[in-house]
């Protein structure tokens, strides 16, 4: 049994322009000790799916008309608010992109880390502080003992994100959802924070869902990837297979738009060619019929406008929601 399994999840928002269908039948699962990367452009429904799992979706305007979120086989969508509170933080923890707005600016980081132990485990102030220092050491914040009384703004962006990781780890959850955990950081710091997260995930044997719009950041640490477009999964694959041979035209477009190392195409220009997928992501109140990607797809045919492709099997461990593969494998 997977640790977490999302089945046919739908989330919609009532807006002035109409009903925005942000999540339209997402299926994904993650096991203990496994890292699943969820990749997609901004607005594809990655964070909303995570909010639904955590039980922190704004309802209203949000609503979950359909779906299941099975945690160790139990549907969280059917759990009582009390049961969900017990899961949140203790069993499933979340790391957000923006540490500054997640941490309280007027409390020391040691106090905020220690609070986890005081509130959830009833530790004394002194013991909670000792555990906070331990955790800061664990996420390799230099001179943890001296810095435990410092405030969030006294730390660099990378160090603050380490503090967020420490908060998520505090209660030793089974699953961590990291939503663009390194997006706000410099490239070199991104890699350090990502490596730390991967190391801790292995050590604690946790499941990890790594949400990103940047495949480059997660390629080295994820086991599998699920690619989202317009609130649906359009491709799933082991990360190395996806990187080598993307199966869905959308994934191919995403990979083509990643700048690769190599000589500049125009000598002396210092710029590398960046091929961006043409067109815009769809308006979620008016998602195109059939395959939502068809208006932007170089391979689109009439059938793509009409029917909605399922996730067909692709050679290897892959699946792709594209009619091209239905014909190839005849699934
Ligand atoms: P991303 O893949 O970038 O994380 P999100 O999951 O945050 O995308 O959002 C997907 C879409 O859901 C957004 O483009 C927006 O239209 C809609 N949405 C998200 N949160 C809300 C909200 N609180 N109210 C209305 N619409 C929302
Ligand atoms: Mg997001």
XYZ file of C-alpha atoms in Angstrom, residues 232 248-249 287-310 312 321-327:
35
model
C -4.320 16.922 -14.894
C 4.118 13.806 -23.893
C 4.418 16.781 -26.292
C -10.483 24.616 -20.357
C -10.224 23.449 -23.996
C -12.196 20.335 -24.913
C -10.455 16.983 -25.345
C -6.771 17.164 -24.489
C -6.385 20.544 -22.754
C -2.972 20.963 -24.391
C -4.237 20.584 -27.982
C -4.291 24.331 -28.889
C -0.545 24.503 -28.143
C 0.454 21.062 -29.370
C 2.517 20.660 -32.539
C 1.089 17.160 -33.003
C -2.581 17.921 -32.392
C -5.137 16.308 -34.682
C -8.911 16.387 -34.820
C -9.309 13.551 -32.301
C -7.343 15.549 -29.696
C -10.033 18.235 -29.758
C -12.800 15.725 -29.202
C -11.840 13.084 -26.655
C -9.873 13.300 -23.430
C -6.881 10.957 -23.604
C -6.207 8.624 -20.649
C -1.635 5.312 -21.813
C -1.979 11.112 -21.705
C -1.544 11.477 -25.468
C -3.404 9.695 -28.281
C -0.113 9.225 -30.066
C 0.753 6.538 -27.491
C -2.633 4.921 -27.615
C -1.935 4.069 -31.230
